[in-house]
Amino acid sequence: MTIGVDQERLVNEIEELALISDAEAPAVTRIVFTPTDLKARAWLIARCEKAGLAVRQDPIGNIFARWTGSDPSLAAVGTGSHIDAIPNAGKYDGVVGVLGGLEAIRSLRDSGFRPKRSIELLLFTSEEPTRFGIGCLGSRLLSGTLSADAARKLLDKAGASIEEVRRNAGFQGSLEEVRLPDGYYKAFVELHIEQGPLLEQQKIPLGIVTKIAAPASLRFSIAGVGGHAGAVLMPDRRDALCAAAELILAIESAARTSGAVDTVATVGICEVFPGAVNSIPSRVDLTVDIRDTNLERRDAVMLAIQAARQTVAVRRQVPIHEELLNADAPAQCDPSITETLSQCCVKHQLAFIPMVSRAYHDSLFMSRTAPVAMLFIPCRNGYSHRPDEYASREDIGRGVTVLAEALATLAA
Ligand code: HGY
Ligand code: MN
Ligand code: MN
């Protein structure tokens, strides 16, 4: 079987999809269930249908594009990723796994391969946490990691619930229907840019992910005392932003002193109220992202951060409310699937290294319901979640070729 990936077609599709965005090119912003997201989804569905795949969408908007195998009763082989993008992001994060998965299927079909097991391309809803505060909504619900009841409690910044937003976007049915039975997929393989510098630095074309780091996120709301910036003297202040500043540095220190370089913590959102130059901040909301490849170390850092919260609150006499948004276990990729990927790399004489994924992905949650593995391709300087994110057509082509070979092996 000769797998002929059409790099030209694939790169053109990546460029075309990147233009369906709420940001000035080259940046991409595509927030879940916005009109732009819905337009991008319709664009993708049209391409899947043009490729002869049977398409369905579930009540949270996960898209399933199936190449039915000769024995449809067998558990399918899944591949896919996401196309939602955080504000001011790049055009490859997630997209390489969705359009690359589509191209893998097309190139297999054009090579004359016919699968015994169905091969299913998935587009997961809301991999990014931007709108509802936690990421991987679609794969969490599909794998049973998030219950329908818990999902219904999630609100966006405007106070709109998932129910409201998804139904307005045209997704009917109940969220209880999203959960797929364990074993629904024989295997799930996700192609993704590395979002780190190792492959490029080591000049290795492919990474086989053995483990996906454990993500957690917290929200802190610091209640200070507002007032006139000129009239309130310093000894009389309880400035919420100064307290936040102390807490942010304590968060950074907790990650830096965890004992391993694998621990990361980021305060990506800091909202100051009332946000006037001559008004003492009365309230600050912080959202914190904490990760580690080791669960115990990650949890220990969270405890250190909670202790720091307590210390700052007492010393500065500002109540600090804490809300846990998510605290997920890491995922171990399935050795038999990683072995299949290794053999496919060898077959195509492509070098690879085993890697840990420091970013989370839908595969983290798919691992709760099926054997999974991920395939990484290099991205320039390791940049991601920024407009200059870039993967070359040759690297994308190599990733899709190995993905196609792996899908054929798993679906034979
Ligand atoms: O944040 C992440 O790891 C993913 O890119 N959403
Ligand atoms: Mn991302
Ligand atoms: Mn991603």
Coordinates of C-alpha atoms and ligand atoms in Angstrom, one line a residue:
M1 CA 0.0 0.0 0.0
T2 CA 1.5 3.4 -1.0
I3 CA 0.1 6.2 1.1
G4 CA 0.1 9.4 -1.0
V5 CA -0.7 12.3 1.4
D6 CA -1.7 15.3 -0.7
Q7 CA 0.3 18.0 1.2
E8 CA -0.9 20.8 -1.1
R9 CA -4.6 20.0 -0.5
L10 CA -4.0 19.8 3.2
V11 CA -2.0 23.0 3.6
N12 CA -4.6 24.8 1.5
E13 CA -7.3 23.5 3.8
I14 CA -5.4 24.7 6.9
E15 CA -5.0 28.1 5.4
E16 CA -8.7 28.2 4.4
L17 CA -9.9 27.2 7.8
A18 CA -7.5 29.8 9.4
L19 CA -9.5 32.6 7.7
I20 CA -12.7 31.5 9.5
S21 CA -11.6 33.5 12.6
D22 CA -12.5 36.4 14.8
A23 CA -9.0 37.8 14.7
E24 CA -6.8 39.6 12.1
A25 CA -4.7 37.1 10.2
P26 CA -2.2 35.5 11.0
A27 CA -3.9 35.3 14.5
V28 CA -6.8 32.9 14.9
T29 CA -9.6 33.2 17.4
R30 CA -12.4 30.7 17.3
I31 CA -14.3 30.4 20.5
V32 CA -16.7 27.5 20.9
F33 CA -20.3 28.0 19.7
T34 CA -19.7 31.5 18.3
P35 CA -20.9 32.2 14.8
T36 CA -17.3 31.8 13.6
D37 CA -17.0 28.4 15.3
L38 CA -20.3 27.3 13.8
K39 CA -19.1 28.4 10.3
A40 CA -15.9 26.5 10.7
R41 CA -17.8 23.4 11.8
A42 CA -20.1 23.6 8.7
W43 CA -17.0 24.1 6.5
L44 CA -15.4 20.9 8.0
I45 CA -18.6 18.9 7.7
A46 CA -18.9 19.8 4.1
R47 CA -15.4 18.5 3.5
C48 CA -16.0 15.3 5.4
E49 CA -19.2 14.7 3.4
K50 CA -17.3 15.5 0.1
A51 CA -14.8 12.8 1.2
G52 CA -17.7 10.3 1.4
L53 CA -17.8 10.0 5.2
A54 CA -21.1 9.6 7.2
V55 CA -21.3 12.6 9.5
R56 CA -23.2 12.9 12.8
Q57 CA -23.1 15.4 15.7
D58 CA -24.0 14.7 19.3
P59 CA -25.9 17.0 21.7
I60 CA -22.7 18.8 22.8
G61 CA -21.6 19.3 19.2
N62 CA -18.9 16.6 18.9
I63 CA -18.7 15.7 15.2
F64 CA -18.2 12.1 14.1
A65 CA -17.2 11.5 10.5
R66 CA -17.2 7.7 9.8
W67 CA -15.6 5.6 7.1
T68 CA -17.6 2.5 7.6
G69 CA -15.6 -0.7 7.6
S70 CA -16.4 -4.0 6.0
D71 CA -17.4 -5.3 9.5
P72 CA -19.4 -2.4 11.1
S73 CA -20.1 -4.5 14.1
L74 CA -16.4 -4.2 15.3
A75 CA -15.3 -1.4 17.6
A76 CA -14.1 1.5 15.4
V77 CA -10.7 3.2 15.3
G78 CA -10.9 6.9 16.2
T79 CA -8.7 9.8 15.3
G80 CA -9.2 13.6 15.6
S81 CA -8.8 16.7 17.7
H82 CA -10.3 20.2 17.9
I83 CA -10.6 23.4 15.9
D84 CA -11.6 25.8 18.6
A85 CA -8.8 28.3 19.3
I86 CA -8.1 30.6 22.2
P87 CA -7.9 34.3 21.5
N88 CA -5.0 35.4 19.3
A89 CA -3.8 31.9 18.7
G90 CA -2.3 30.1 15.7
K91 CA -3.7 28.0 12.9
Y92 CA -2.2 24.6 13.7
D93 CA -3.2 23.7 17.3
G94 CA -5.8 21.0 17.0
V95 CA -6.4 21.7 13.3
V96 CA -3.5 19.4 12.3
G97 CA -5.2 16.6 14.1
V98 CA -8.6 17.2 12.5
L99 CA -7.6 18.1 8.9
G100 CA -4.6 15.7 9.1
G101 CA -7.0 12.9 10.2
L102 CA -9.3 13.7 7.2
E103 CA -6.3 13.7 4.9
A104 CA -5.1 10.4 6.4
I105 CA -8.5 8.8 5.6
R106 CA -8.6 10.3 2.1
S107 CA -5.1 9.1 1.3
L108 CA -5.9 5.6 2.6
R109 CA -9.0 5.4 0.5
D110 CA -7.1 6.7 -2.6
S111 CA -4.4 4.0 -2.0
G112 CA -7.1 1.3 -2.4
F113 CA -7.1 0.4 1.3
R114 CA -10.4 -0.7 2.7
P115 CA -10.8 -0.9 6.5
K116 CA -12.4 -3.9 8.3
R117 CA -13.1 -1.8 11.4
S118 CA -14.7 1.6 10.7
I119 CA -12.4 4.6 11.0
E120 CA -14.0 7.6 12.6
L121 CA -12.7 11.2 12.5
L122 CA -13.7 13.2 15.6
L123 CA -14.0 16.9 16.1
F124 CA -14.3 17.5 19.9
T125 CA -16.3 20.5 21.2
S126 CA -14.5 23.1 23.3
E127 CA -11.1 21.6 23.8
E128 CA -10.0 25.1 25.0
P129 CA -11.2 26.4 28.4
T130 CA -11.8 29.9 27.1
R131 CA -15.6 30.1 27.2
F132 CA -16.7 27.8 30.0
G133 CA -13.6 27.7 32.2
I134 CA -12.6 24.1 31.7
G135 CA -11.2 22.5 28.6
C136 CA -12.1 19.3 26.7
L137 CA -15.9 19.6 27.4
G138 CA -16.7 17.3 24.5
S139 CA -14.3 14.6 25.3
R140 CA -15.0 14.8 29.1
L141 CA -18.7 14.2 28.4
L142 CA -18.0 11.5 25.8
S143 CA -15.8 9.6 28.2
G144 CA -17.9 10.1 31.3
T145 CA -15.3 12.2 33.0
L146 CA -17.7 15.1 33.3
S147 CA -21.4 14.3 34.2
A148 CA -24.2 15.9 32.2
D149 CA -25.4 17.5 35.5
A150 CA -22.0 19.1 36.2
A151 CA -21.8 20.4 32.6
R152 CA -25.2 22.0 32.9
K153 CA -23.8 24.1 35.8
L154 CA -21.1 25.7 33.7
L155 CA -21.7 29.3 32.7
D156 CA -19.8 31.6 30.3
K157 CA -18.7 35.1 31.2
A158 CA -22.1 36.5 30.1
G159 CA -23.8 34.1 32.5
A160 CA -25.2 31.9 29.7
S161 CA -25.4 28.2 30.4
I162 CA -24.2 25.4 28.2
E163 CA -27.8 24.4 27.7
E164 CA -28.7 27.8 26.4
V165 CA -25.6 28.2 24.2
R166 CA -25.7 24.8 22.7
R167 CA -29.4 24.8 21.9
N168 CA -29.1 28.3 20.4
A169 CA -26.3 26.8 18.3
G170 CA -28.8 24.1 17.1
F171 CA -27.6 21.1 19.2
Q172 CA -30.6 19.3 20.5
G173 CA -30.9 16.1 22.6
S174 CA -29.8 15.7 26.2
L175 CA -26.2 15.8 27.4
E176 CA -26.7 12.3 28.9
E177 CA -26.7 11.0 25.3
V178 CA -23.1 12.2 24.7
R179 CA -21.5 9.4 26.8
L180 CA -20.2 6.6 24.6
P181 CA -19.9 3.1 26.1
D182 CA -16.3 2.0 27.1
G183 CA -14.9 -0.1 24.3
Y184 CA -16.8 1.9 21.6
Y185 CA -13.4 2.6 20.1
K186 CA -10.7 -0.1 19.7
A187 CA -8.1 2.7 19.8
F188 CA -7.9 6.4 19.5
V189 CA -4.9 8.2 18.0
E190 CA -4.5 12.0 17.9
L191 CA -2.0 13.9 15.7
H192 CA -0.9 17.2 17.2
I193 CA 1.8 19.8 17.0
E194 CA 4.2 19.3 19.9
Q195 CA 3.6 22.8 21.4
G196 CA 7.2 22.6 22.7
P197 CA 10.8 22.8 21.2
L198 CA 12.2 19.3 21.7
L199 CA 11.6 17.8 18.3
E200 CA 12.9 20.8 16.4
Q201 CA 15.9 21.1 18.7
Q202 CA 16.8 17.4 18.3
K203 CA 15.9 17.5 14.6
I204 CA 13.6 14.5 15.0
P205 CA 10.5 14.5 12.8
L206 CA 8.1 12.7 15.1
G207 CA 7.3 12.2 18.8
I208 CA 5.3 9.3 20.2
V209 CA 3.5 10.5 23.4
T210 CA 3.7 8.0 26.3
K211 CA 2.1 10.2 28.9
I212 CA -0.1 13.4 29.1
A213 CA 0.5 15.7 32.0
A214 CA -2.1 16.3 34.7
P215 CA -3.8 19.6 34.4
A216 CA -5.6 21.5 37.2
S217 CA -7.1 25.0 37.4
L218 CA -8.3 27.2 40.3
R219 CA -10.1 30.5 40.5
F220 CA -9.3 33.0 43.3
S221 CA -11.5 36.0 44.1
I222 CA -9.8 38.5 46.4
A223 CA -12.1 40.9 48.2
G224 CA -10.3 44.1 49.2
V225 CA -11.7 47.5 50.1
G226 CA -12.2 50.0 47.3
G227 CA -11.8 53.8 47.6
H228 CA -10.4 57.0 46.3
A229 CA -6.8 56.6 45.0
G230 CA -6.0 60.1 46.4
A231 CA -7.9 60.2 49.6
V232 CA -7.3 56.9 51.3
L233 CA -3.9 56.8 53.0
M234 CA -1.6 53.8 52.6
P235 CA -2.0 52.5 56.2
D236 CA -5.7 52.5 55.8
R237 CA -5.8 50.4 52.6
R238 CA -6.8 46.8 51.8
D239 CA -5.8 46.8 48.2
A240 CA -7.0 43.6 46.4
L241 CA -4.5 44.0 43.6
C242 CA -1.5 44.2 45.9
A243 CA -2.8 41.1 47.7
A244 CA -3.2 39.4 44.2
A245 CA 0.4 40.4 43.3
E246 CA 1.7 38.6 46.4
L247 CA -0.4 35.6 45.7
I248 CA 0.8 35.4 42.1
L249 CA 4.4 35.5 43.1
A250 CA 3.7 32.8 45.7
I251 CA 2.1 30.7 42.9
E252 CA 5.2 31.1 40.8
S253 CA 7.5 30.2 43.7
A254 CA 5.5 27.1 44.5
A255 CA 6.0 25.8 40.9
R256 CA 9.6 26.8 40.8
T257 CA 10.4 25.0 44.1
S258 CA 8.4 21.8 43.5
G259 CA 11.7 19.8 43.1
A260 CA 11.1 19.2 39.4
V261 CA 11.2 21.2 36.2
D262 CA 8.0 19.4 35.1
T263 CA 5.8 21.5 37.4
V264 CA 4.3 24.6 35.8
A265 CA 1.9 27.2 37.1
T266 CA 0.4 30.1 35.2
V267 CA -1.9 33.0 36.2
G268 CA -3.3 33.6 32.7
I269 CA -6.3 35.7 33.8
C270 CA -6.2 38.6 36.2
E271 CA -9.3 40.8 36.3
V272 CA -9.2 44.0 38.3
F273 CA -12.4 45.8 39.6
P274 CA -13.4 48.5 39.2
G275 CA -10.4 49.0 36.8
A276 CA -10.1 52.8 37.1
V277 CA -6.7 54.4 37.5
N278 CA -7.9 56.5 40.5
S279 CA -9.8 53.9 42.3
I280 CA -8.3 51.4 44.7
P281 CA -8.9 47.8 43.4
S282 CA -11.8 46.4 45.5
R283 CA -11.8 43.0 43.9
V284 CA -9.4 40.9 41.8
D285 CA -10.3 37.5 40.1
L286 CA -7.3 35.3 39.3
T287 CA -7.5 32.1 37.2
V288 CA -4.6 29.7 37.7
D289 CA -3.4 26.8 35.6
I290 CA -1.2 24.2 37.4
R291 CA 0.3 21.1 35.7
D292 CA 2.8 18.4 36.2
T293 CA 3.6 15.0 34.7
N294 CA 3.5 13.7 38.3
L295 CA 0.1 13.8 40.0
E296 CA 1.4 13.8 43.6
R297 CA 3.8 16.7 42.9
R298 CA 1.0 18.6 41.2
D299 CA -1.3 18.1 44.2
A300 CA 1.5 19.1 46.6
V301 CA 2.0 22.4 44.7
M302 CA -1.8 23.0 44.8
L303 CA -1.6 22.5 48.6
A304 CA 1.3 25.0 48.8
I305 CA -0.7 27.5 46.8
Q306 CA -3.7 27.1 49.0
A307 CA -1.5 27.7 52.1
A308 CA -0.1 30.8 50.4
R309 CA -3.7 32.0 49.8
Q310 CA -4.4 31.7 53.5
T311 CA -1.3 33.5 54.6
V312 CA -1.9 36.5 52.2
A313 CA -5.6 36.7 53.2
V314 CA -4.7 36.8 56.9
R315 CA -1.8 39.2 56.7
R316 CA -3.6 41.6 54.4
Q317 CA -7.1 41.1 55.9
V318 CA -8.6 40.4 52.6
P319 CA -10.9 37.4 52.2
I320 CA -9.8 35.2 49.3
H321 CA -12.4 32.9 47.9
E322 CA -11.1 29.8 46.1
E323 CA -12.9 27.7 43.5
L324 CA -11.5 24.4 42.1
L325 CA -12.3 24.4 38.4
N326 CA -10.7 21.0 37.5
A327 CA -8.0 18.7 38.8
D328 CA -7.4 15.8 36.4
A329 CA -5.1 12.8 36.6
P330 CA -2.5 12.3 33.9
A331 CA -3.0 9.8 31.1
Q332 CA -0.7 6.9 30.3
C333 CA -0.8 6.1 26.6
D334 CA -1.5 2.5 25.7
P335 CA 1.8 0.6 25.0
S336 CA 0.3 -1.5 22.2
I337 CA -0.8 1.7 20.4
T338 CA 2.5 3.4 20.9
E339 CA 4.2 0.3 19.6
T340 CA 2.0 0.4 16.5
L341 CA 3.0 4.0 16.0
S342 CA 6.7 3.1 16.5
Q343 CA 6.5 0.3 13.9
C344 CA 4.8 2.7 11.4
C345 CA 7.6 5.2 11.9
V346 CA 10.1 2.5 11.2
K347 CA 8.3 1.3 8.2
H348 CA 8.5 4.8 6.7
Q349 CA 12.1 5.2 7.9
L350 CA 11.2 8.1 10.1
A351 CA 13.0 8.8 13.3
F352 CA 11.0 9.3 16.5
I353 CA 11.4 9.8 20.2
P354 CA 9.1 8.9 23.1
M355 CA 7.7 12.1 24.7
V356 CA 5.5 13.4 27.5
S357 CA 2.9 15.9 26.5
R358 CA 2.9 18.9 28.8
A359 CA -0.2 20.3 27.1
Y360 CA -3.4 18.5 27.7
H361 CA -5.5 17.2 24.8
D362 CA -8.8 15.4 24.2
S363 CA -6.7 12.2 24.2
L364 CA -6.3 12.8 28.0
F365 CA -10.0 12.1 28.4
M366 CA -10.4 9.6 25.6
S367 CA -7.8 7.5 27.6
R368 CA -10.5 7.0 30.2
T369 CA -12.7 5.1 27.7
A370 CA -10.3 3.6 25.1
P371 CA -6.6 2.8 24.5
V372 CA -5.0 6.0 23.2
A373 CA -1.7 7.4 21.9
M374 CA -0.6 10.7 20.3
L375 CA 1.7 11.5 17.5
F376 CA 3.6 14.9 17.7
I377 CA 5.1 16.8 14.8
P378 CA 7.6 19.7 15.4
C379 CA 6.4 23.3 15.5
R380 CA 8.8 26.2 14.9
N381 CA 10.6 27.3 18.2
G382 CA 8.0 25.3 20.0
Y383 CA 5.6 28.2 19.7
S384 CA 1.9 27.6 20.3
H385 CA -1.1 29.6 21.4
R386 CA 0.3 32.6 19.5
P387 CA -0.1 33.8 15.9
D388 CA 3.4 32.8 14.8
E389 CA 2.7 29.1 15.6
Y390 CA 3.9 27.2 12.6
A391 CA 4.4 23.7 11.3
S392 CA 5.9 23.0 7.9
R393 CA 4.0 21.1 5.2
E394 CA 6.8 18.4 5.2
D395 CA 6.4 17.9 8.9
I396 CA 2.6 17.8 8.7
G397 CA 2.9 15.4 5.7
R398 CA 5.2 13.0 7.7
G399 CA 2.8 13.1 10.6
V400 CA -0.2 12.3 8.4
T401 CA 1.6 9.5 6.6
V402 CA 2.4 7.7 9.9
L403 CA -1.1 8.4 11.2
A404 CA -2.6 6.9 8.0
E405 CA -0.3 3.8 8.4
A406 CA -1.3 3.5 12.0
L407 CA -5.0 3.8 11.3
A408 CA -4.7 1.2 8.5
T409 CA -2.9 -1.2 10.9
L410 CA -5.4 -0.7 13.7
A411 CA -8.5 -1.0 11.4
A412 CA -7.3 -3.9 9.3
Ligands
HGY1 O1 -3.9 24.2 27.4 C1 -3.7 23.2 26.8 O2 -2.9 22.4 27.2 C2 -4.5 22.9 25.5 O3 -3.8 23.5 24.5 N1 -5.8 23.4 25.6
MN2 MN -4.5 24.7 22.7
MN3 MN -4.7 21.4 21.1

